[in-house]
Tab-separated table of C-alpha atoms and ligand atoms in Angstrom:
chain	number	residue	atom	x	y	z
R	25	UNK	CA	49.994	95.800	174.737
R	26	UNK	CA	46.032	96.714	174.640
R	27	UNK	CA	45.834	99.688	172.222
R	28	UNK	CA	42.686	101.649	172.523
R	29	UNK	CA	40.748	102.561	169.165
R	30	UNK	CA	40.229	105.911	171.443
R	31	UNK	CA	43.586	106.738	171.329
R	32	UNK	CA	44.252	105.691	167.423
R	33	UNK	CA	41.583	108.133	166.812
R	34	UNK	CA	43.050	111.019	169.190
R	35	UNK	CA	46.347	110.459	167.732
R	36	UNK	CA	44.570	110.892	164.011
R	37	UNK	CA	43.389	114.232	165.156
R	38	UNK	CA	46.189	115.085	166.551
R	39	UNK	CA	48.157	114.688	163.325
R	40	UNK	CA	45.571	116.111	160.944
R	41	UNK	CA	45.325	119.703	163.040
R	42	UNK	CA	49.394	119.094	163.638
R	43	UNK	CA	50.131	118.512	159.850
R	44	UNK	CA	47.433	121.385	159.119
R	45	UNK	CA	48.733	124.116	156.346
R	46	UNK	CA	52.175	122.455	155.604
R	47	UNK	CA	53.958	123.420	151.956
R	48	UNK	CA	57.070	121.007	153.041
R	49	UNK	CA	55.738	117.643	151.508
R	50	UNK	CA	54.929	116.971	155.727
R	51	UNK	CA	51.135	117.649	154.927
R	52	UNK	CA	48.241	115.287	156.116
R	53	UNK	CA	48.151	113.620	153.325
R	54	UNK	CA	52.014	112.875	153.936
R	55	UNK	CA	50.686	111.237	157.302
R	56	UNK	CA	47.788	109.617	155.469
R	57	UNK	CA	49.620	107.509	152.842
R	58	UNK	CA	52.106	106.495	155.337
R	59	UNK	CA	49.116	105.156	157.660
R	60	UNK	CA	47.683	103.062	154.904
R	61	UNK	CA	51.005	102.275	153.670
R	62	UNK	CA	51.894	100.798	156.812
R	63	UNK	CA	48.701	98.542	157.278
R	64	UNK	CA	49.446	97.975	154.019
R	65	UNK	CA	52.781	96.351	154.373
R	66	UNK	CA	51.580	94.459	158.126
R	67	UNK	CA	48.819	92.861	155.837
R	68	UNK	CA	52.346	90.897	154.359
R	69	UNK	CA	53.519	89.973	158.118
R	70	UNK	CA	52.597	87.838	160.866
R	71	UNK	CA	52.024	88.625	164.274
R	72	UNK	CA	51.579	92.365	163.874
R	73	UNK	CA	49.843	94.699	166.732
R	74	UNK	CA	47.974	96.504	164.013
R	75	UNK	CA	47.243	99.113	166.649
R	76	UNK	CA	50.241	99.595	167.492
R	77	UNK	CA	51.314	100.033	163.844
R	78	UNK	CA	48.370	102.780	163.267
R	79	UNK	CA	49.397	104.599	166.187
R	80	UNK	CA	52.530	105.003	165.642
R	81	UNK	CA	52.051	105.852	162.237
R	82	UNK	CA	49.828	109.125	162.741
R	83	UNK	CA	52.138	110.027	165.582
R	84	UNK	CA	55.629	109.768	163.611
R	85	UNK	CA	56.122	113.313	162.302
R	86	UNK	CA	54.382	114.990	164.964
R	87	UNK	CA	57.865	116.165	166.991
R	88	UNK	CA	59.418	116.268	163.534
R	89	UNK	CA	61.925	119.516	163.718
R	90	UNK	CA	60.959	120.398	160.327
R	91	UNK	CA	57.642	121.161	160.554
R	92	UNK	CA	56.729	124.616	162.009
R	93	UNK	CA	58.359	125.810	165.366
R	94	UNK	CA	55.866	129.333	165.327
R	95	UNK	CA	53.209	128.211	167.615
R	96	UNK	CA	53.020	125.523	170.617
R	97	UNK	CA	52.084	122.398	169.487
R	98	UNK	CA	51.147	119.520	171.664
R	99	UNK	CA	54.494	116.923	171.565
R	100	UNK	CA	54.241	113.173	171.312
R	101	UNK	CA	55.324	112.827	175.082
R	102	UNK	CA	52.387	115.286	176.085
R	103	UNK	CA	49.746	113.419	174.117
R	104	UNK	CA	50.824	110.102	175.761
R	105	UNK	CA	50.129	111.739	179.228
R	106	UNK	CA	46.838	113.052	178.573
R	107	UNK	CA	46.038	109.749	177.292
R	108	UNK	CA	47.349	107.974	180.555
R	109	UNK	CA	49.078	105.603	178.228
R	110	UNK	CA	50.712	103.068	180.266
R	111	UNK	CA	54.723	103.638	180.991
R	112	UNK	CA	55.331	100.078	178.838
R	113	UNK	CA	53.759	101.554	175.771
R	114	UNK	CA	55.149	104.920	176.103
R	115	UNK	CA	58.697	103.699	176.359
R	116	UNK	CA	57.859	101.511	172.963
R	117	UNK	CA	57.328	104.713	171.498
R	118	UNK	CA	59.515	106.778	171.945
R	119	UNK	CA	62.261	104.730	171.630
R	120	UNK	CA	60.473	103.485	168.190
R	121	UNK	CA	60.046	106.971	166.688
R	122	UNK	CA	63.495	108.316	167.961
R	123	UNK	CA	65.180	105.734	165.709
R	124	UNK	CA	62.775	106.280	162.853
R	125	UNK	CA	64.271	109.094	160.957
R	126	UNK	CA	67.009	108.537	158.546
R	127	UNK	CA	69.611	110.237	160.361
R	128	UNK	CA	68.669	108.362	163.477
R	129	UNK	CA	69.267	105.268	161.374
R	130	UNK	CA	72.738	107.194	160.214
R	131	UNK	CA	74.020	107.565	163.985
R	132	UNK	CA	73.326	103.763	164.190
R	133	UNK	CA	70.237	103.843	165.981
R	134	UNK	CA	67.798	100.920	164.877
R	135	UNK	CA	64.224	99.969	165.266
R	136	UNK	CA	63.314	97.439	168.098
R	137	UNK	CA	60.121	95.832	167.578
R	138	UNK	CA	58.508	94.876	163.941
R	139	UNK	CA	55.644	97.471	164.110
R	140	UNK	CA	58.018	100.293	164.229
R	141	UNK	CA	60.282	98.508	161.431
R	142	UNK	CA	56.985	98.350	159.139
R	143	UNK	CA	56.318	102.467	160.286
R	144	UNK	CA	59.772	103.369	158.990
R	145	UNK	CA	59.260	101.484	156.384
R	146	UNK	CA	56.298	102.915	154.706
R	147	UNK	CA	57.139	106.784	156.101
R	148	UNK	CA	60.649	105.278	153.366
R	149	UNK	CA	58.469	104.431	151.042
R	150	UNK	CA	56.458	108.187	150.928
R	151	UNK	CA	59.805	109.589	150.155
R	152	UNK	CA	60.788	107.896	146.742
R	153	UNK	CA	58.678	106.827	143.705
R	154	UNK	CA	56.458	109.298	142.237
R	155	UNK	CA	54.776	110.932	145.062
R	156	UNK	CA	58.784	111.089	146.649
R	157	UNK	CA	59.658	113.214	143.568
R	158	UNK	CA	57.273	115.240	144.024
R	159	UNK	CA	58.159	115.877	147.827
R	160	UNK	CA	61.388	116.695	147.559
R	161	UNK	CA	60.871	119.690	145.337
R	162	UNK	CA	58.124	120.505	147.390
R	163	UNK	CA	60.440	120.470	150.195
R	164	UNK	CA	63.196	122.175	148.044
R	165	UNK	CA	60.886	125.044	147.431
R	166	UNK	CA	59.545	125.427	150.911
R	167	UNK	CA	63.314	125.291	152.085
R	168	UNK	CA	64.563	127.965	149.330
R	169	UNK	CA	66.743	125.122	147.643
R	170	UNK	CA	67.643	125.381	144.043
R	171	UNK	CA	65.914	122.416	142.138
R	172	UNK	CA	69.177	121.609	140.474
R	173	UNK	CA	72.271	123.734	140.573
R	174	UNK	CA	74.583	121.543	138.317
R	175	UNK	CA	76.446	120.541	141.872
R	176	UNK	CA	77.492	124.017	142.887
R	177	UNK	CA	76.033	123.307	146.463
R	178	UNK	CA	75.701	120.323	147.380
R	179	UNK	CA	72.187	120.935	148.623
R	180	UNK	CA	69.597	121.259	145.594
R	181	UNK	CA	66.576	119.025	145.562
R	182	UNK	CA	68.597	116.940	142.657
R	183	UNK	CA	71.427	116.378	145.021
R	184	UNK	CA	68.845	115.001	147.629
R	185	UNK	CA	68.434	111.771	145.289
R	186	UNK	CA	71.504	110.735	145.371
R	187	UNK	CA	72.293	111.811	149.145
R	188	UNK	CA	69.338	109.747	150.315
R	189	UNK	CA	66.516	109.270	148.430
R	190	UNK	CA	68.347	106.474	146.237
R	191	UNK	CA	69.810	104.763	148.979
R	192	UNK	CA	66.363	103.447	150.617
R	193	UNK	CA	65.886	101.187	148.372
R	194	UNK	CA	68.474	99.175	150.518
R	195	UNK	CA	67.312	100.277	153.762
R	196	UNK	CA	63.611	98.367	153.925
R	197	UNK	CA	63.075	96.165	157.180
R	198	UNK	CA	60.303	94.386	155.275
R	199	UNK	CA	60.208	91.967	152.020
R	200	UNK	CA	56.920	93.617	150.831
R	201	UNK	CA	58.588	96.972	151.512
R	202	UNK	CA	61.455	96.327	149.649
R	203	UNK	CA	59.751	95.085	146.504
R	204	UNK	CA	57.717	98.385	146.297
R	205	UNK	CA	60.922	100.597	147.116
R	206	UNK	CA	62.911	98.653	144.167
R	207	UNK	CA	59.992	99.538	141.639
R	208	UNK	CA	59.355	102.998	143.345
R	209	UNK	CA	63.289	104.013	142.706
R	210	UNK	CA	63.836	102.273	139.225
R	211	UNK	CA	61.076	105.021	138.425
R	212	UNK	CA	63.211	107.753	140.335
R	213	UNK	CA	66.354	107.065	138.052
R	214	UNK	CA	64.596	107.505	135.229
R	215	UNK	CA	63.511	110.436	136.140
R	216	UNK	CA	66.800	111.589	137.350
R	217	UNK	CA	68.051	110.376	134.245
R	218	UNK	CA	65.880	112.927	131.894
R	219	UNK	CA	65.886	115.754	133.765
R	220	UNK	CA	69.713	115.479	133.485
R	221	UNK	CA	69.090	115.007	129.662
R	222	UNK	CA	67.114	118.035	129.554
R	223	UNK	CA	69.349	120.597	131.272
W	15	NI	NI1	57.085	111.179	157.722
């Protein structure tokens, strides 16, 4: 499949006035490190469309439910039909980012070709480690959820580690992937660790 740099740098714009604003830990930057993660991580496989990897990669979140519903945005499936993208290319995608979400992955659905396998697995790799600590309280607090209600609910930010954010680790498509995630979430239980010492 011929990917256009036209269209890479469409979809970039796309995402950055998309993302625009966002409190939820779904900012640009979000979009960003998951672009450069995922060239990142195709730099470690063979026979990667690297185009196909960027593109993908700016347009993951863009129909994401989560980010704001207030004003029209324009949808992945829109975008590809400006951009005349042949029918091939848009089928690739959307199948790829339907199955790229961790409850797509829950209701079985899996990703096809490698490019979307190295997509999921850097947008994976933005939610744990460090920066994935700090997103899910960011995400917490844009949500109203407690940051830790000793279990009462079910649904504080705390309860999110254990629910999914420790359980990537295990999901990685990639080798390269993997190794980060495993030194991403030993630093995640130690954080989990003191902050349950400290309450
Ligand atoms: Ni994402």
């Amino acid at each position: 499949m011929n990917i256009l740099p036209e269209w890479i740098e469409a979809a970039r714009q796309l995402a950055m006035n998309r993302h625009h604003g966002d409190s939820s830990g779904h900012d640009r930057y979000h979009v960003e490190r998951v672009v450069r993660l995922a060239l990142q991580i195709s730099a470690h496989e063979s026979n990667v469309q690297k185009g196909l990897v960027e593109l993908m990669a700016w347009l993951h979140d863009i129909d994401d439910r989560k980010l704001s519903k207030s004003e029209h945005h324009v949808s992945v499936a829109e975008f590809m039909k400006q951009y005349r993208f042949p029918d091939e290319l848009v089928h690739t995608i959307e199948t790829e980012l339907g199955a790229l979400s961790y409850s797509s992955s829950m209701q079985g659905k899996k990703m096809v070709t490698l490019e979307g396998k190295i997509v999921q697995d850097a947008d994976r790799l933005d939610a744990i480690g460090a920066i994935g600590i700090a997103r899910v309280f960011a995400y917490g607090g844009a949500n109203g959820r407690p940051i830790d209600d000793l279990g009462a609910s079910g649904e504080s930010s705390l309860d999110h580690f254990y629910d999914k954010l420790f359980k990537l680790e295990g999901l990685m498509n990639t080798e390269y992937a993997r190794g980060l995630a495993n030194e991403r979430t030993q630093f995640m239980h130690h954080f989990v660790q003191r902050l349950i010492d400290e309450r």
